[in-house]
PDB file of C-alpha atoms in Angstrom:
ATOM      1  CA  UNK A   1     115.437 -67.807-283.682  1.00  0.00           C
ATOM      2  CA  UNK A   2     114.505 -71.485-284.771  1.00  0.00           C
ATOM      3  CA  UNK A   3     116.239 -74.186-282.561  1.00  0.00           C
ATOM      4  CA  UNK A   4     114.569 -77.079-284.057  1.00  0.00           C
ATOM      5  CA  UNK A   5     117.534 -78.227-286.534  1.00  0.00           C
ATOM      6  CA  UNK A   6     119.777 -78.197-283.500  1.00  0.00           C
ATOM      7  CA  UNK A   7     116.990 -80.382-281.986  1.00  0.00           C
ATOM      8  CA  UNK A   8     116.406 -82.774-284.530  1.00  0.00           C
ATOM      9  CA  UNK A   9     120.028 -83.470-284.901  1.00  0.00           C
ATOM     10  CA  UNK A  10     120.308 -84.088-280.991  1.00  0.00           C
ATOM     11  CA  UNK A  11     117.099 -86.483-281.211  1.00  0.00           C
ATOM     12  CA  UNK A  12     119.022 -88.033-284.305  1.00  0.00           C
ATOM     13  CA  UNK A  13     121.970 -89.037-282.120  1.00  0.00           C
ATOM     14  CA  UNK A  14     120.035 -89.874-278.939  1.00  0.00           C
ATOM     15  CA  UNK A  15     117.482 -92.008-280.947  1.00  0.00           C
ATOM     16  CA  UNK A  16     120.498 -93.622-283.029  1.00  0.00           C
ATOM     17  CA  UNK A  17     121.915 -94.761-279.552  1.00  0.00           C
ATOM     18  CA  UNK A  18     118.716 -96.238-278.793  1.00  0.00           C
ATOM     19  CA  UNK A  19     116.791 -93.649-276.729  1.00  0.00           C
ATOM     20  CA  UNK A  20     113.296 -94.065-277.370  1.00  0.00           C
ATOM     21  CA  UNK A  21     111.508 -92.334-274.329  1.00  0.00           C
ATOM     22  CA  UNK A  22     112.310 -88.536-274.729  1.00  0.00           C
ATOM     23  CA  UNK A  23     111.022 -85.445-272.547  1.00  0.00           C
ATOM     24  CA  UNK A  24     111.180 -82.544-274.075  1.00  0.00           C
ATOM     25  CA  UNK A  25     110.371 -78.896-271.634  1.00  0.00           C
ATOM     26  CA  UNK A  26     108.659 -76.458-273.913  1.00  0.00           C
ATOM     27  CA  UNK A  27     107.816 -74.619-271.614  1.00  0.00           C
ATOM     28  CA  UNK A  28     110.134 -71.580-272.615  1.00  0.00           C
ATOM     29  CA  UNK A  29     108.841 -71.906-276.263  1.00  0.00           C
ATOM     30  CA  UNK A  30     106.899 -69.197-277.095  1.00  0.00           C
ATOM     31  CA  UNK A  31     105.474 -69.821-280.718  1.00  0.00           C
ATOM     32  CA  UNK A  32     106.378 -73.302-283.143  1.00  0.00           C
ATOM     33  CA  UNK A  33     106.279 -73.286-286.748  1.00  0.00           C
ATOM     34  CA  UNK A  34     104.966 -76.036-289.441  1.00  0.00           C
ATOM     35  CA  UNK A  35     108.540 -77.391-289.365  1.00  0.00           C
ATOM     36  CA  UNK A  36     108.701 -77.667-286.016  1.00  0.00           C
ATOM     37  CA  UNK A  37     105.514 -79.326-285.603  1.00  0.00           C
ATOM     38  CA  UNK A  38     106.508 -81.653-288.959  1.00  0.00           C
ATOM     39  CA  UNK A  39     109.576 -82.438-286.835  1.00  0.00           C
ATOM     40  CA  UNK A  40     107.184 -83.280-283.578  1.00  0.00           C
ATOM     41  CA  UNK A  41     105.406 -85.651-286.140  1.00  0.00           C
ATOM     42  CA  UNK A  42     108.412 -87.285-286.455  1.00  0.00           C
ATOM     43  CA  UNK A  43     110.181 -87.565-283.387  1.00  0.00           C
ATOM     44  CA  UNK A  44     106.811 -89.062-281.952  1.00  0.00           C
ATOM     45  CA  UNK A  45     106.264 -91.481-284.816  1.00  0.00           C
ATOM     46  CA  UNK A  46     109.957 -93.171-284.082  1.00  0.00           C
ATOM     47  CA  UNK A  47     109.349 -93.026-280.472  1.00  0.00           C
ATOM     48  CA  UNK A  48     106.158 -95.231-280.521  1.00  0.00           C
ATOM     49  CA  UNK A  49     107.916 -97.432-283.333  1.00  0.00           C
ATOM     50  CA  UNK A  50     109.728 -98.288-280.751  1.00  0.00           C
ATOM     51  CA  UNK A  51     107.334 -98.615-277.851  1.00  0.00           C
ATOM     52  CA  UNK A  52     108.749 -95.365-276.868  1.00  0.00           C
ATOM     53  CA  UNK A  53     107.433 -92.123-275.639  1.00  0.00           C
ATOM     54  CA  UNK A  54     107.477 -88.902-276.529  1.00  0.00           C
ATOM     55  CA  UNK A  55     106.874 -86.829-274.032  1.00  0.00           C
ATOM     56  CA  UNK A  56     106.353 -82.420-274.381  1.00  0.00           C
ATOM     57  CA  UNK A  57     106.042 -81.084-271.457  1.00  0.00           C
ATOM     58  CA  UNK A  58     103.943 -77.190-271.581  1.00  0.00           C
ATOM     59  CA  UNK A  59     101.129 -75.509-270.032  1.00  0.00           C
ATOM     60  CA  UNK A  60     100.986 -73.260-273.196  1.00  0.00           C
ATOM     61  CA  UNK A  61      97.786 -73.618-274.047  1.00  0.00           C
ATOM     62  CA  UNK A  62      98.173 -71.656-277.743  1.00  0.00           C
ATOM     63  CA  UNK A  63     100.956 -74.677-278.214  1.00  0.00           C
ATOM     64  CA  UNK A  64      99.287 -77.489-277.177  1.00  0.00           C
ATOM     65  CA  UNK A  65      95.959 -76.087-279.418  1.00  0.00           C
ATOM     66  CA  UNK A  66      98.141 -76.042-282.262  1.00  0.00           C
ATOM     67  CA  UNK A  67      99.378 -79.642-281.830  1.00  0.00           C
ATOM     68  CA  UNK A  68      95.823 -80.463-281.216  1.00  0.00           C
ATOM     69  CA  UNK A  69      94.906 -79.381-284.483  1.00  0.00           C
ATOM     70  CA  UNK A  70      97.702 -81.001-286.210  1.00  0.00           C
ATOM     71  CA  UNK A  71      96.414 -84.471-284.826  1.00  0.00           C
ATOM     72  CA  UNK A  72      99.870 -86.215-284.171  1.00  0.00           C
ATOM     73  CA  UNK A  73      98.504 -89.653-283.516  1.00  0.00           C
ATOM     74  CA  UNK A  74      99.504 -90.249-279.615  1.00  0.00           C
ATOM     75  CA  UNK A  75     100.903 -87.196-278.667  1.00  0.00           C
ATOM     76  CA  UNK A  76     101.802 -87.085-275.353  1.00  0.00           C
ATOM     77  CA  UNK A  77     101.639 -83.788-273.490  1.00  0.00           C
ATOM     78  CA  UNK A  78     102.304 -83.162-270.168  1.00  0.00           C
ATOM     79  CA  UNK A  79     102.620 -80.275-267.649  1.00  0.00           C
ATOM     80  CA  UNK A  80     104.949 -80.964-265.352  1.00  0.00           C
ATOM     81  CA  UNK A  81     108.584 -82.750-266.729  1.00  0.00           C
ATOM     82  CA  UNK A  82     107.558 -84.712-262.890  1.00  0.00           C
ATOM     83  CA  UNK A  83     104.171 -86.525-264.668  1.00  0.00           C
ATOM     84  CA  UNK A  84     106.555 -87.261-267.758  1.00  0.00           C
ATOM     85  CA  UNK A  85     108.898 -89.272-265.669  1.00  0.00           C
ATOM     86  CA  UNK A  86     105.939 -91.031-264.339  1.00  0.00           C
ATOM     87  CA  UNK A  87     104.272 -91.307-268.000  1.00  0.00           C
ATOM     88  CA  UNK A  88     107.944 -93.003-269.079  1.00  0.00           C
ATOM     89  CA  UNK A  89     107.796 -95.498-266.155  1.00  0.00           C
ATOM     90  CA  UNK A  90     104.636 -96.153-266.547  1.00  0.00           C
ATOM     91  CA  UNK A  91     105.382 -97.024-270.087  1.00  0.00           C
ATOM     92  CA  UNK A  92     108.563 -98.995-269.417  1.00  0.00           C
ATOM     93  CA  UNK A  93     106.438-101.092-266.985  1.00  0.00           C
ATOM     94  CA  UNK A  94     103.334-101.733-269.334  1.00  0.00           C
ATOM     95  CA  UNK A  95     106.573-102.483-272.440  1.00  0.00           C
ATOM     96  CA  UNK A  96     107.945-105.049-269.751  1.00  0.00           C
ATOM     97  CA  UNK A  97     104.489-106.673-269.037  1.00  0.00           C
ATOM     98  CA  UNK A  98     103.528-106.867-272.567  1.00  0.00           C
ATOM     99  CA  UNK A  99     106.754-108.674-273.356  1.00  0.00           C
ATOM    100  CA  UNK A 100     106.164-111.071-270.493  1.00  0.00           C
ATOM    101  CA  UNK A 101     102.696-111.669-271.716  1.00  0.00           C
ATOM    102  CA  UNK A 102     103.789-112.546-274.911  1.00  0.00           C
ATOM    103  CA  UNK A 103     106.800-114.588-273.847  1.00  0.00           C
ATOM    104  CA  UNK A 104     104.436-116.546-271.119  1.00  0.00           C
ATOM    105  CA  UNK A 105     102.857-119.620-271.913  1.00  0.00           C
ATOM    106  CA  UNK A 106     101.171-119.998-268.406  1.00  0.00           C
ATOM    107  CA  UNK A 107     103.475-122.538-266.928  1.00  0.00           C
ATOM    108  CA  UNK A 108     103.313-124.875-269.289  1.00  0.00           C
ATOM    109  CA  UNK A 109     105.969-126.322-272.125  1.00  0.00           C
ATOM    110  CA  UNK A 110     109.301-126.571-272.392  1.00  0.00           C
ATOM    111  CA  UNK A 111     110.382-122.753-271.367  1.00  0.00           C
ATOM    112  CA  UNK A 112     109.485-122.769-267.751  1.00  0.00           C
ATOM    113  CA  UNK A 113     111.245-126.455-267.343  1.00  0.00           C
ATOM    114  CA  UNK A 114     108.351-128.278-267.485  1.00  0.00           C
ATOM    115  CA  UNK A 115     107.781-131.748-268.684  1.00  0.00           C
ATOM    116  CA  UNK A 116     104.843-133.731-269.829  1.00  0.00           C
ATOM    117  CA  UNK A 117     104.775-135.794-267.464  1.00  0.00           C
ATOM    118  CA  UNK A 118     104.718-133.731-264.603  1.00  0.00           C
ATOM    119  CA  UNK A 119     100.832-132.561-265.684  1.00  0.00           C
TER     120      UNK A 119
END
């Protein structure tokens, strides 16, 4: 039995409500299909459009061989659904540090309340 239309119209909703960091446990999936990988493809490639993650969680290693071969550009793959919640933080964190990075201009200008006059 196939599950992954049932899937991709969960991920549909969750992503449309602005989920972007998604663990998925895989580990009771026994064998996936092109259109189940084709729908991995996807799912990742919005994810990281979004700065998001997403995150499969197996240790089956005929699986994660397969997905290897079908080089989905920064799969993530975990073993545990624990080191996925830490890959997601970890993520969230590096997102938020990034942003501040780009919003910083080290102290100086306008945006931090700074004048000219007080350099």
């Amino acid at each position: 039995e196939t599950i992954i239309p049932d899937f991709e119209k969960l991920f549909r909703n969750l992503y449309r409500e602005g989920y972007c960091n998604v663990v998925v446990d895989f580990n009771e999936i026994i064998e996936l299909d092109g259109y189940g990988v084709s729908f991995i493809r996807k799912a990742n490639k919005m994810c990281l459009n979004e700065s998001g993650l997403f995150i499969l969680v197996t240790k089956n290693a005929e699986i994660i061989q397969q997905l290897d071969r079908a080089k989905i550009e920064d799969l993530t793959i975990m073993p545990t659904t624990a080191e996925a919640t830490d890959a997601v933080y970890m993520n969230e964190l590096e997102n938020e540090f990034r942003a501040e990075e780009d919003g910083d201009d080290y102290g100086f200008g306008e945006e931090t309340g700074g004048r000219d006059e007080d350099y």
